[in-house]
CSV table of C-alpha atoms (C1' of nucleotides) in Angstrom, one decimal:
chain,number,residue,atom,x,y,z
A,118,MET,CA,0.0,0.0,0.0
A,119,SER,CA,1.3,3.4,-0.9
A,120,ARG,CA,2.3,5.5,2.1
A,121,MET,CA,-0.4,7.8,3.5
A,122,ALA,CA,-0.7,10.0,6.6
A,123,ALA,CA,-2.8,8.5,9.4
A,124,LYS,CA,-5.1,11.5,9.3
A,125,ASP,CA,-5.9,10.8,5.6
A,126,ARG,CA,-6.4,7.2,6.3
A,127,ARG,CA,-8.9,8.0,9.1
A,128,GLU,CA,-10.9,10.0,6.6
A,129,GLU,CA,-11.0,7.1,4.1
A,130,LEU,CA,-11.9,4.6,6.8
A,131,ILE,CA,-14.7,6.8,8.0
A,132,ALA,CA,-16.0,7.1,4.4
A,133,ALA,CA,-15.7,3.4,3.9
A,134,ALA,CA,-17.5,2.7,7.2
A,135,PHE,CA,-20.3,4.9,6.1
A,136,ARG,CA,-20.7,3.1,2.8
A,137,VAL,CA,-20.7,-0.3,4.5
A,138,MET,CA,-23.4,0.9,7.0
A,139,ILE,CA,-25.6,2.1,4.2
A,140,ARG,CA,-25.2,-1.1,2.3
A,141,GLU,CA,-25.4,-3.6,5.1
A,142,GLY,CA,-26.4,-1.9,8.3
A,143,VAL,CA,-24.5,-0.5,11.3
A,144,THR,CA,-24.1,-3.9,13.0
A,145,LYS,CA,-22.4,-5.4,9.9
A,146,ALA,CA,-19.8,-2.6,9.8
A,147,THR,CA,-17.1,-4.6,11.5
A,148,THR,CA,-13.5,-3.6,11.5
A,149,ARG,CA,-12.8,-6.2,8.8
A,150,ALA,CA,-15.7,-5.2,6.6
A,151,ILE,CA,-14.6,-1.6,6.9
A,152,VAL,CA,-10.9,-2.1,6.0
A,153,ASN,CA,-12.0,-4.4,3.2
A,154,GLU,CA,-14.3,-1.7,1.8
A,155,ALA,CA,-11.4,0.7,2.0
A,156,LYS,CA,-9.0,-1.9,0.5
A,157,MET,CA,-6.6,-1.7,3.4
A,158,PRO,CA,-5.0,-4.4,5.5
A,159,LEU,CA,-6.7,-5.0,8.8
A,160,GLY,CA,-3.8,-3.7,10.9
A,161,VAL,CA,-4.4,-0.2,9.6
A,162,PHE,CA,-7.6,0.1,11.6
A,163,HIS,CA,-6.1,0.1,15.1
A,164,TYR,CA,-3.3,2.2,13.9
A,165,CYS,CA,-5.7,5.0,12.9
A,166,PHE,CA,-8.3,4.4,15.6
A,167,ASN,CA,-8.0,3.3,19.2
A,168,SER,CA,-11.2,1.3,18.9
A,169,ARG,CA,-14.1,0.6,16.7
A,170,GLU,CA,-16.2,2.7,19.1
A,171,GLU,CA,-13.9,5.7,18.3
A,172,LEU,CA,-14.7,5.3,14.6
A,173,LEU,CA,-18.4,5.0,15.3
A,174,GLN,CA,-18.3,8.1,17.4
A,175,GLU,CA,-16.7,10.0,14.5
A,176,VAL,CA,-19.3,8.7,12.1
A,177,ILE,CA,-22.1,9.9,14.3
A,178,THR,CA,-20.8,13.4,14.8
A,179,ARG,CA,-20.1,13.9,11.2
A,180,PHE,CA,-23.5,12.5,10.3
A,181,THR,CA,-25.2,14.9,12.7
A,182,ASP,CA,-23.2,17.9,11.5
A,183,SER,CA,-23.8,17.2,7.8
A,184,TRP,CA,-27.5,16.7,8.2
A,185,THR,CA,-28.1,19.8,10.3
A,186,GLU,CA,-26.2,21.8,7.7
A,187,ARG,CA,-28.4,20.3,5.0
A,188,VAL,CA,-31.5,21.2,7.0
A,189,ARG,CA,-30.4,24.8,7.2
A,190,LYS,CA,-30.0,25.0,3.5
A,191,MET,CA,-33.5,23.8,2.9
A,192,SER,CA,-34.8,27.2,4.0
A,193,GLY,CA,-36.3,28.9,1.0
A,194,THR,CA,-35.5,32.6,0.6
A,195,GLU,CA,-38.4,33.9,-1.4
A,196,GLY,CA,-42.1,33.8,-1.6
A,197,ASP,CA,-44.8,33.9,1.0
A,198,LEU,CA,-44.9,31.6,4.0
A,199,GLY,CA,-47.0,29.0,2.3
A,200,SER,CA,-44.6,28.5,-0.6
A,201,ARG,CA,-41.6,28.6,1.7
A,202,VAL,CA,-43.1,25.8,3.9
A,203,THR,CA,-44.0,23.8,0.9
A,204,LYS,CA,-40.6,24.1,-0.6
A,205,SER,CA,-38.8,23.2,2.6
A,206,LEU,CA,-40.9,20.1,3.1
A,207,SER,CA,-40.5,19.1,-0.5
A,208,ALA,CA,-36.7,19.5,-0.2
A,209,PHE,CA,-36.7,17.3,2.9
A,210,TRP,CA,-38.8,14.6,1.2
A,211,GLU,CA,-36.6,14.7,-1.9
A,212,SER,CA,-33.6,13.9,0.2
A,213,VAL,CA,-35.4,11.0,1.9
A,214,GLU,CA,-36.4,9.4,-1.4
A,215,LEU,CA,-33.1,10.1,-3.0
A,216,SER,CA,-31.0,8.4,-0.3
A,217,PRO,CA,-33.2,6.3,2.0
A,218,GLY,CA,-30.1,4.4,3.2
A,219,GLU,CA,-28.7,7.4,4.9
A,220,HIS,CA,-31.8,8.0,6.9
A,221,GLN,CA,-32.0,4.3,7.8
A,222,VAL,CA,-28.5,4.4,9.1
A,223,SER,CA,-29.3,7.6,11.0
A,224,TYR,CA,-31.9,5.7,13.0
A,225,GLU,CA,-29.7,2.7,13.5
A,226,LEU,CA,-26.9,5.0,14.8
A,227,THR,CA,-29.3,6.7,17.2
A,228,HIS,CA,-30.4,3.4,18.7
A,229,TYR,CA,-26.9,2.1,18.8
A,230,ALA,CA,-25.8,5.3,20.7
A,231,LEU,CA,-28.7,4.9,23.2
A,232,ARG,CA,-27.5,1.4,24.2
A,233,GLN,CA,-23.8,2.0,24.1
A,234,ALA,CA,-22.4,3.2,27.5
A,235,GLY,CA,-20.9,6.6,27.1
A,236,PHE,CA,-22.7,7.3,23.9
A,237,GLU,CA,-26.0,8.6,25.2
A,238,GLU,CA,-24.7,12.1,25.1
A,239,LEU,CA,-24.0,11.7,21.4
A,240,ALA,CA,-27.6,10.7,20.7
A,241,ARG,CA,-28.8,13.6,22.7
A,242,ARG,CA,-26.5,16.0,20.9
A,243,GLN,CA,-27.8,14.6,17.6
A,244,TYR,CA,-31.4,15.4,18.3
A,245,GLN,CA,-30.5,18.7,20.0
A,246,HIS,CA,-28.9,19.9,16.8
A,247,TYR,CA,-31.8,18.7,14.7
A,248,LEU,CA,-34.2,20.6,16.9
A,249,GLU,CA,-32.1,23.7,16.8
A,250,ALA,CA,-31.9,23.6,13.0
A,251,HIS,CA,-35.7,23.4,12.8
A,252,GLN,CA,-36.0,26.2,15.3
A,253,GLU,CA,-33.8,28.4,13.1
A,254,LEU,CA,-35.8,27.5,10.0
A,255,LEU,CA,-39.1,28.4,11.7
A,256,THR,CA,-37.8,31.6,13.2
A,257,GLU,CA,-36.3,32.8,10.0
A,258,ALA,CA,-39.4,32.0,8.0
A,259,ALA,CA,-41.5,33.9,10.5
A,260,GLU,CA,-39.3,36.9,10.6
A,261,SER,CA,-38.9,37.3,6.8
A,262,THR,CA,-42.6,36.9,6.1
A,263,GLY,CA,-43.8,39.1,8.9
A,264,ILE,CA,-45.7,36.6,11.0
A,265,GLU,CA,-45.4,35.0,14.3
A,266,TRP,CA,-46.1,31.4,15.5
A,267,ALA,CA,-49.0,30.8,17.8
A,268,VAL,CA,-47.0,28.1,19.5
A,269,PRO,CA,-43.6,28.4,21.2
A,270,ILE,CA,-40.9,27.8,18.7
A,271,PRO,CA,-39.1,25.0,20.5
A,272,VAL,CA,-42.4,23.1,20.7
A,273,LEU,CA,-43.2,23.7,17.1
A,274,ALA,CA,-39.7,22.7,16.0
A,275,ARG,CA,-40.1,19.4,18.0
A,276,TYR,CA,-43.5,18.9,16.4
A,277,LEU,CA,-42.0,19.3,12.9
A,278,ASN,CA,-39.0,17.1,13.7
A,279,SER,CA,-41.3,14.4,15.1
A,280,VAL,CA,-43.5,14.4,12.1
A,281,LEU,CA,-40.6,14.2,9.7
A,282,ASP,CA,-39.0,11.5,11.7
A,283,GLY,CA,-42.1,9.5,11.9
A,284,VAL,CA,-43.2,9.8,8.3
A,285,THR,CA,-39.6,8.8,7.2
A,286,LEU,CA,-39.5,5.8,9.5
A,287,THR,CA,-42.9,4.6,8.3
A,288,TRP,CA,-41.9,5.1,4.7
A,289,LEU,CA,-38.7,3.2,5.2
A,290,VAL,CA,-40.9,0.2,6.2
A,291,ASP,CA,-43.7,0.3,3.6
A,292,ARG,CA,-42.4,2.7,0.9
A,293,ASN,CA,-45.8,4.3,0.5
A,294,SER,CA,-44.7,7.5,-1.2
A,295,GLU,CA,-48.1,8.7,-2.1
A,296,HIS,CA,-49.5,8.7,1.4
A,297,SER,CA,-46.2,10.1,2.8
A,298,ARG,CA,-46.4,13.1,0.5
A,299,GLU,CA,-50.0,13.6,1.5
A,300,ILE,CA,-48.9,13.8,5.1
A,301,LEU,CA,-46.3,16.4,4.4
A,302,ARG,CA,-48.9,18.4,2.5
A,303,LEU,CA,-51.2,18.1,5.5
A,304,THR,CA,-48.4,19.0,7.9
A,305,GLY,CA,-47.7,22.1,5.8
A,306,GLU,CA,-51.3,23.2,6.1
A,307,GLN,CA,-51.3,22.6,9.8
A,308,LEU,CA,-48.2,24.7,10.1
A,309,LEU,CA,-49.7,27.6,8.3
A,310,SER,CA,-52.8,27.5,10.5
A,311,LEU,CA,-50.4,28.2,13.4
A,312,ALA,CA,-49.1,31.4,11.8
A,313,ARG,CA,-50.7,34.7,12.6
A,314,GLU,CA,-50.1,38.3,11.9
A,315,ARG,CA,-47.5,39.9,14.1
A,316,HIS,CA,-49.3,42.2,16.5
B,75,MET,CA,-34.2,-28.9,35.7
B,76,SER,CA,-37.7,-30.1,36.3
B,77,ARG,CA,-39.3,-31.7,33.2
B,78,MET,CA,-41.3,-29.3,31.1
B,79,ALA,CA,-43.0,-29.5,27.7
B,80,ALA,CA,-41.2,-27.9,24.8
B,81,LYS,CA,-44.1,-25.6,24.1
B,82,ASP,CA,-44.0,-24.2,27.6
B,83,ARG,CA,-40.3,-23.7,27.4
B,84,ARG,CA,-40.7,-21.8,24.2
B,85,GLU,CA,-43.0,-19.4,26.0
B,86,GLU,CA,-40.6,-18.9,28.8
B,87,LEU,CA,-37.7,-18.4,26.4
B,88,ILE,CA,-39.7,-15.8,24.5
B,89,ALA,CA,-40.5,-14.0,27.7
B,90,ALA,CA,-36.8,-14.1,28.8
B,91,ALA,CA,-35.7,-12.9,25.4
B,92,PHE,CA,-38.1,-10.0,25.8
B,93,ARG,CA,-36.7,-9.1,29.2
B,94,VAL,CA,-33.1,-9.2,27.9
B,95,MET,CA,-33.9,-7.0,24.9
B,96,ILE,CA,-35.5,-4.4,27.1
B,97,ARG,CA,-32.6,-4.4,29.6
B,98,GLU,CA,-29.7,-4.6,27.1
B,99,GLY,CA,-31.0,-4.2,23.6
B,100,VAL,CA,-31.8,-6.5,20.7
B,101,THR,CA,-28.3,-7.2,19.6
B,102,LYS,CA,-27.3,-8.3,23.1
B,103,ALA,CA,-30.1,-10.9,23.2
B,104,THR,CA,-27.8,-13.8,22.3
B,105,THR,CA,-28.8,-17.4,22.8
B,106,ARG,CA,-26.6,-17.6,25.9
B,107,ALA,CA,-28.0,-14.4,27.4
B,108,ILE,CA,-31.5,-15.6,26.8
B,109,VAL,CA,-31.2,-19.1,28.4
B,110,ASN,CA,-29.2,-17.5,31.2
B,111,GLU,CA,-32.1,-15.1,31.8
B,112,ALA,CA,-34.5,-18.0,31.8
B,113,LYS,CA,-32.2,-20.0,34.0
B,114,MET,CA,-32.0,-22.9,31.6
B,115,PRO,CA,-29.0,-24.8,30.1
B,116,LEU,CA,-27.8,-23.6,26.7
B,117,GLY,CA,-28.8,-26.9,25.0
B,118,VAL,CA,-32.5,-26.1,25.6
B,119,PHE,CA,-32.4,-23.3,23.1
B,120,HIS,CA,-32.0,-25.3,19.9
B,121,TYR,CA,-34.3,-28.0,21.3
B,122,CYS,CA,-37.1,-25.5,21.4
B,123,PHE,CA,-36.2,-23.3,18.4
B,124,ASN,CA,-34.6,-24.2,15.1
B,125,SER,CA,-32.6,-21.0,15.2
B,126,ARG,CA,-32.2,-17.7,16.9
B,127,GLU,CA,-34.0,-16.1,14.0
B,128,GLU,CA,-37.0,-18.3,14.7
B,129,LEU,CA,-37.2,-16.9,18.2
B,130,LEU,CA,-36.7,-13.3,17.0
B,131,GLN,CA,-39.5,-13.8,14.5
B,132,GLU,CA,-41.8,-15.0,17.3
B,133,VAL,CA,-40.9,-12.0,19.5
B,134,ILE,CA,-41.7,-9.6,16.7
B,135,THR,CA,-45.1,-11.0,15.8
B,136,ARG,CA,-46.1,-11.2,19.4
B,137,PHE,CA,-44.9,-7.7,20.0
B,138,THR,CA,-46.9,-6.4,17.0
B,139,ASP,CA,-50.1,-8.2,18.1
B,140,SER,CA,-49.9,-7.1,21.7
B,141,TRP,CA,-49.3,-3.5,20.8
B,142,THR,CA,-52.1,-3.3,18.2
B,143,GLU,CA,-54.5,-4.8,20.7
B,144,ARG,CA,-53.4,-2.2,23.2
B,145,VAL,CA,-54.0,0.6,20.7
B,146,ARG,CA,-57.5,-0.7,20.0
B,147,LYS,CA,-58.2,-0.5,23.8
B,148,MET,CA,-57.2,3.1,23.9
B,149,SER,CA,-60.3,4.1,22.2
B,150,GLY,CA,-62.5,6.0,24.6
B,151,THR,CA,-66.2,5.2,24.6
B,152,GLU,CA,-67.8,8.3,25.9
B,153,GLY,CA,-67.7,12.0,25.6
B,154,ASP,CA,-67.4,14.3,22.6
B,155,LEU,CA,-64.7,14.0,20.0
B,156,GLY,CA,-62.4,16.4,21.8
B,157,SER,CA,-62.3,14.5,25.0
B,158,ARG,CA,-62.1,11.2,23.2
B,159,VAL,CA,-59.0,12.3,21.2
B,160,THR,CA,-57.4,13.8,24.3
B,161,LYS,CA,-58.0,10.6,26.3
B,162,SER,CA,-56.6,8.4,23.6
B,163,LEU,CA,-53.5,10.5,23.2
B,164,SER,CA,-53.0,10.6,26.9
B,165,ALA,CA,-53.4,6.8,27.2
B,166,PHE,CA,-50.8,6.4,24.5
B,167,TRP,CA,-48.3,8.7,26.2
B,168,GLU,CA,-48.9,7.1,29.5
B,169,SER,CA,-47.8,3.8,28.0
B,170,VAL,CA,-44.7,5.4,26.6
B,171,GLU,CA,-43.6,6.9,29.9
B,172,LEU,CA,-44.5,3.8,31.8
B,173,SER,CA,-42.5,1.4,29.7
B,174,PRO,CA,-40.0,3.3,27.5
B,175,GLY,CA,-37.9,0.1,27.1
B,176,GLU,CA,-40.7,-1.6,25.2
B,177,HIS,CA,-40.9,1.2,22.6
B,178,GLN,CA,-37.2,1.3,22.3
B,179,VAL,CA,-37.1,-2.4,21.6
B,180,SER,CA,-39.9,-2.0,19.1
B,181,TYR,CA,-37.8,0.4,17.0
B,182,GLU,CA,-34.7,-1.8,17.3
B,183,LEU,CA,-36.8,-4.8,16.1
B,184,THR,CA,-38.1,-2.9,13.2
B,185,HIS,CA,-34.6,-1.9,12.0
B,186,TYR,CA,-33.4,-5.4,12.7
B,187,ALA,CA,-36.1,-6.8,10.5
B,188,LEU,CA,-35.4,-4.3,7.7
B,189,ARG,CA,-31.9,-5.6,7.5
B,190,GLN,CA,-32.5,-9.3,8.0
B,191,ALA,CA,-33.1,-11.1,4.7
B,192,GLY,CA,-36.5,-12.6,4.8
B,193,PHE,CA,-37.7,-10.4,7.6
B,194,GLU,CA,-38.7,-7.4,5.6
B,195,GLU,CA,-42.3,-8.7,5.4
B,196,LEU,CA,-42.4,-8.9,9.2
B,197,ALA,CA,-41.6,-5.2,9.5
B,198,ARG,CA,-44.1,-4.3,6.8
B,199,ARG,CA,-46.8,-6.4,8.6
B,200,GLN,CA,-45.9,-4.6,11.9
B,201,TYR,CA,-46.6,-1.1,10.5
B,202,GLN,CA,-49.5,-2.4,8.4
B,203,HIS,CA,-51.2,-3.5,11.7
B,204,TYR,CA,-50.4,-0.3,13.5
B,205,LEU,CA,-51.9,1.7,10.7
B,206,GLU,CA,-55.0,-0.4,10.6
B,207,ALA,CA,-55.4,0.0,14.3
B,208,HIS,CA,-55.3,3.7,14.0
B,209,GLN,CA,-57.7,3.7,11.2
B,210,GLU,CA,-60.2,1.8,13.3
B,211,LEU,CA,-59.7,4.2,16.1
B,212,LEU,CA,-60.4,7.2,13.8
B,213,THR,CA,-63.3,5.5,12.1
B,214,GLU,CA,-65.0,4.5,15.3
B,215,ALA,CA,-64.5,8.0,16.9
B,216,ALA,CA,-66.0,9.6,13.8
B,217,GLU,CA,-69.0,7.3,13.7
B,218,SER,CA,-69.9,7.5,17.3
B,219,THR,CA,-69.6,11.3,17.5
B,220,GLY,CA,-71.4,12.0,14.2
B,221,ILE,CA,-68.6,13.6,12.3
B,222,GLU,CA,-66.5,12.8,9.3
B,223,TRP,CA,-62.8,13.4,8.6
B,224,ALA,CA,-61.8,16.0,6.1
B,225,VAL,CA,-58.9,13.8,5.1
B,226,PRO,CA,-58.9,10.2,3.9
B,227,ILE,CA,-58.7,7.9,6.9
B,228,PRO,CA,-55.7,6.0,5.7
B,229,VAL,CA,-53.8,9.2,5.4
B,230,LEU,CA,-55.0,10.5,8.7
B,231,ALA,CA,-54.0,7.2,10.4
B,232,ARG,CA,-50.6,7.4,8.9
B,233,TYR,CA,-50.3,11.0,10.1
B,234,LEU,CA,-51.2,10.0,13.6
B,235,ASN,CA,-49.0,7.0,13.6
B,236,SER,CA,-46.1,9.2,12.3
B,237,VAL,CA,-46.5,11.8,14.9
B,238,LEU,CA,-46.7,9.3,17.7
B,239,ASP,CA,-43.7,7.4,16.4
B,240,GLY,CA,-41.7,10.6,16.0
B,241,VAL,CA,-42.5,12.1,19.3
B,242,THR,CA,-41.7,8.8,21.1
B,243,LEU,CA,-38.4,8.5,19.4
B,244,THR,CA,-37.4,12.0,20.2
B,245,TRP,CA,-38.4,11.6,23.8
B,246,LEU,CA,-36.5,8.3,24.0
B,247,VAL,CA,-33.4,10.4,23.2
B,248,ASP,CA,-33.8,13.6,25.2
B,249,ARG,CA,-36.6,12.7,27.7
B,250,ASN,CA,-38.3,16.1,27.4
B,251,SER,CA,-41.7,15.1,28.7
B,252,GLU,CA,-43.0,18.6,28.9
B,253,HIS,CA,-42.5,19.4,25.3
B,254,SER,CA,-43.7,16.0,24.2
B,255,ARG,CA,-47.0,16.4,26.0
B,256,GLU,CA,-47.3,19.8,24.3
B,257,ILE,CA,-46.9,18.2,21.0
B,258,LEU,CA,-49.6,15.6,21.7
B,259,ARG,CA,-51.9,18.4,22.8
B,260,LEU,CA,-51.1,20.3,19.6
B,261,THR,CA,-51.7,17.1,17.6
B,262,GLY,CA,-55.1,16.7,19.2
B,263,GLU,CA,-56.1,20.2,18.2
B,264,GLN,CA,-54.9,19.6,14.7
B,265,LEU,CA,-56.9,16.4,14.5
B,266,LEU,CA,-60.1,18.2,15.7
B,267,SER,CA,-59.7,20.9,13.1
B,268,LEU,CA,-59.9,18.1,10.5
B,269,ALA,CA,-63.3,16.9,11.8
B,270,ARG,CA,-66.5,18.3,10.2
B,271,GLU,CA,-70.2,17.8,10.5
B,272,ARG,CA,-71.4,14.9,8.5
B,273,HIS,CA,-73.3,16.2,5.6
C,155,DA,C1',25.2,8.1,4.9
C,156,DT,C1',22.8,7.8,9.2
C,157,DC,C1',19.0,8.1,11.9
C,158,DC,C1',14.4,8.1,13.5
C,159,DA,C1',9.6,9.1,13.6
C,160,DG,C1',5.9,7.6,11.3
C,161,DC,C1',3.8,4.2,8.5
C,162,DT,C1',2.8,-0.8,7.0
C,163,DT,C1',1.8,-5.6,7.4
C,164,DG,C1',0.4,-10.3,8.5
C,165,DG,C1',-0.3,-13.1,12.1
C,166,DT,C1',-2.1,-14.1,16.6
C,167,DC,C1',-4.9,-13.8,20.7
C,168,DA,C1',-8.9,-14.5,23.7
C,169,DA,C1',-13.6,-13.9,23.7
C,170,DC,C1',-18.0,-14.7,22.0
C,171,DC,C1',-21.2,-16.3,18.8
C,172,DG,C1',-25.0,-19.8,16.7
C,173,DT,C1',-25.4,-24.4,16.2
C,174,DC,C1',-25.1,-29.2,16.9
C,175,DC,C1',-24.7,-33.8,19.2
C,176,DA,C1',-24.2,-37.9,22.1
C,177,DA,C1',-25.6,-39.8,26.0
C,178,DG,C1',-28.5,-40.1,29.4
C,179,DA,C1',-32.8,-39.4,32.4
C,180,DC,C1',-37.7,-39.2,32.8
C,181,DG,C1',-42.4,-40.9,32.7
C,182,DC,C1',-46.3,-42.8,30.4
C,183,DT,C1',-48.1,-47.2,27.8
C,184,DG,C1',-48.8,-51.8,27.1
D,279,DC,C1',-41.2,-54.5,33.8
D,280,DA,C1',-39.8,-53.4,29.2
D,281,DG,C1',-40.2,-50.2,25.6
D,282,DC,C1',-40.2,-45.7,23.7
D,283,DG,C1',-41.1,-41.1,22.7
D,284,DT,C1',-39.9,-36.9,25.0
D,285,DC,C1',-37.0,-34.0,27.4
D,286,DT,C1',-32.3,-32.7,29.6
D,287,DT,C1',-27.5,-31.7,29.7
D,288,DG,C1',-22.7,-30.5,29.1
D,289,DG,C1',-19.5,-30.2,26.0
D,290,DA,C1',-17.7,-29.3,21.6
D,291,DC,C1',-17.2,-27.2,16.8
D,292,DG,C1',-16.2,-23.8,13.4
D,293,DG,C1',-16.6,-19.1,12.5
D,294,DT,C1',-16.4,-14.2,13.5
D,295,DT,C1',-15.1,-10.4,16.2
D,296,DG,C1',-12.2,-6.4,18.4
D,297,DA,C1',-7.8,-5.9,19.7
D,298,DC,C1',-2.8,-6.2,19.7
D,299,DC,C1',2.1,-6.7,18.4
D,300,DA,C1',6.6,-7.5,16.5
D,301,DA,C1',9.0,-6.8,12.6
D,302,DG,C1',10.0,-4.5,8.7
D,303,DC,C1',9.7,-0.5,5.5
D,304,DT,C1',9.9,4.6,3.9
D,305,DG,C1',11.4,9.0,3.4
D,306,DG,C1',12.8,13.3,5.0
D,307,DA,C1',16.0,15.7,8.4
D,308,DT,C1',20.6,16.0,10.1
DNA sequence: ATCCAGCTTGGTCAACCGTCCAAGACGCTG
DNA sequence: CAGCGTCTTGGACGGTTGACCAAGCTGGAT
């Protein structure tokens, strides 16, 4: 194998682990499966990482960061509240149908973290960031369209996050795209009914 | 060990497996952990089950059946639509806070089934039954209070199921009971806004 | 040219896993 | 009591896993 800095190898291993997880699930992402995917000898693994858990931790944090960033970019910048909400929800759903594996892995990682001693905080941080991203989305939408929400933003953000989580999970199981889209449309309407003129 | 029919041992093993899963997670429910929990020698396992998968399959189907039955019993039988909805949602949430482990295991089993070859159908059946249970709940509530839903029942049932799934999952991570209850209250209101006089 | 920190590699280890089996013990039936 | 289906048990097998290590290699600094 050509010589490579440990830092660079870490990156490639993380990317390889991510691919394996999407293809075969988190539990199947063993040290051997990962180095095999990265086309590296087994010994590399524990030269770059102290443990498999350390890699998993890295995967989780990167996953969280990349997804929150993507949520932030879903914010539309023009049009009235209705079209902005619709556009955001459509963008979300597009990402789900485009890469279902990523979302499936996301759930698996959450449940893995909830069970793994010392990882609970990572799961909490994950959802904390999701909720904050949705809060920003709602806040910005309200401010730039001159309305205010009839419900506290943190609660509304959690409502939004929950619906998206639930509809995604259900879709991952039965792949009913038609009904899923209907729910997002319905959710959009419900959201609009909670907006009122700023007093 | 005192003599016992294989059928009876199967039941005890299933129950033991269930306890182990709640305590330590689905992946930790190994054949040895299960027989140890049931205080039986290891050899018993493959005398009662052809494989670990066969046990898992049994656990999943029983879990599904027991939960759908519980959902059906959440249907209130008196009062107007508003109080019935509130009561059902409260009953649901009570069950979540009372036994979080069961719900956590439910998610883990779903994701396990989605990855296990030949188990996809089991996961589909699980959510199919949940959706049907919610449909019955909504239908019965509408009929006995003289209203009709402004949205097709299957879609509304999926909406309800998604919200409950999402809020439960989020709560399992951050345990924010206050906000979770707020969401259920909000969901109840949204539901009521979708009910109209039968024409 | 020498040196040395950093990188590479294959093999090895103990632990754990699902599965299987031989040999025996039990208890009902004829 | 003899026979036989059913249950019981401890041990064993092959495979996989995370982790570790000794030995060698590489390439830039001195």
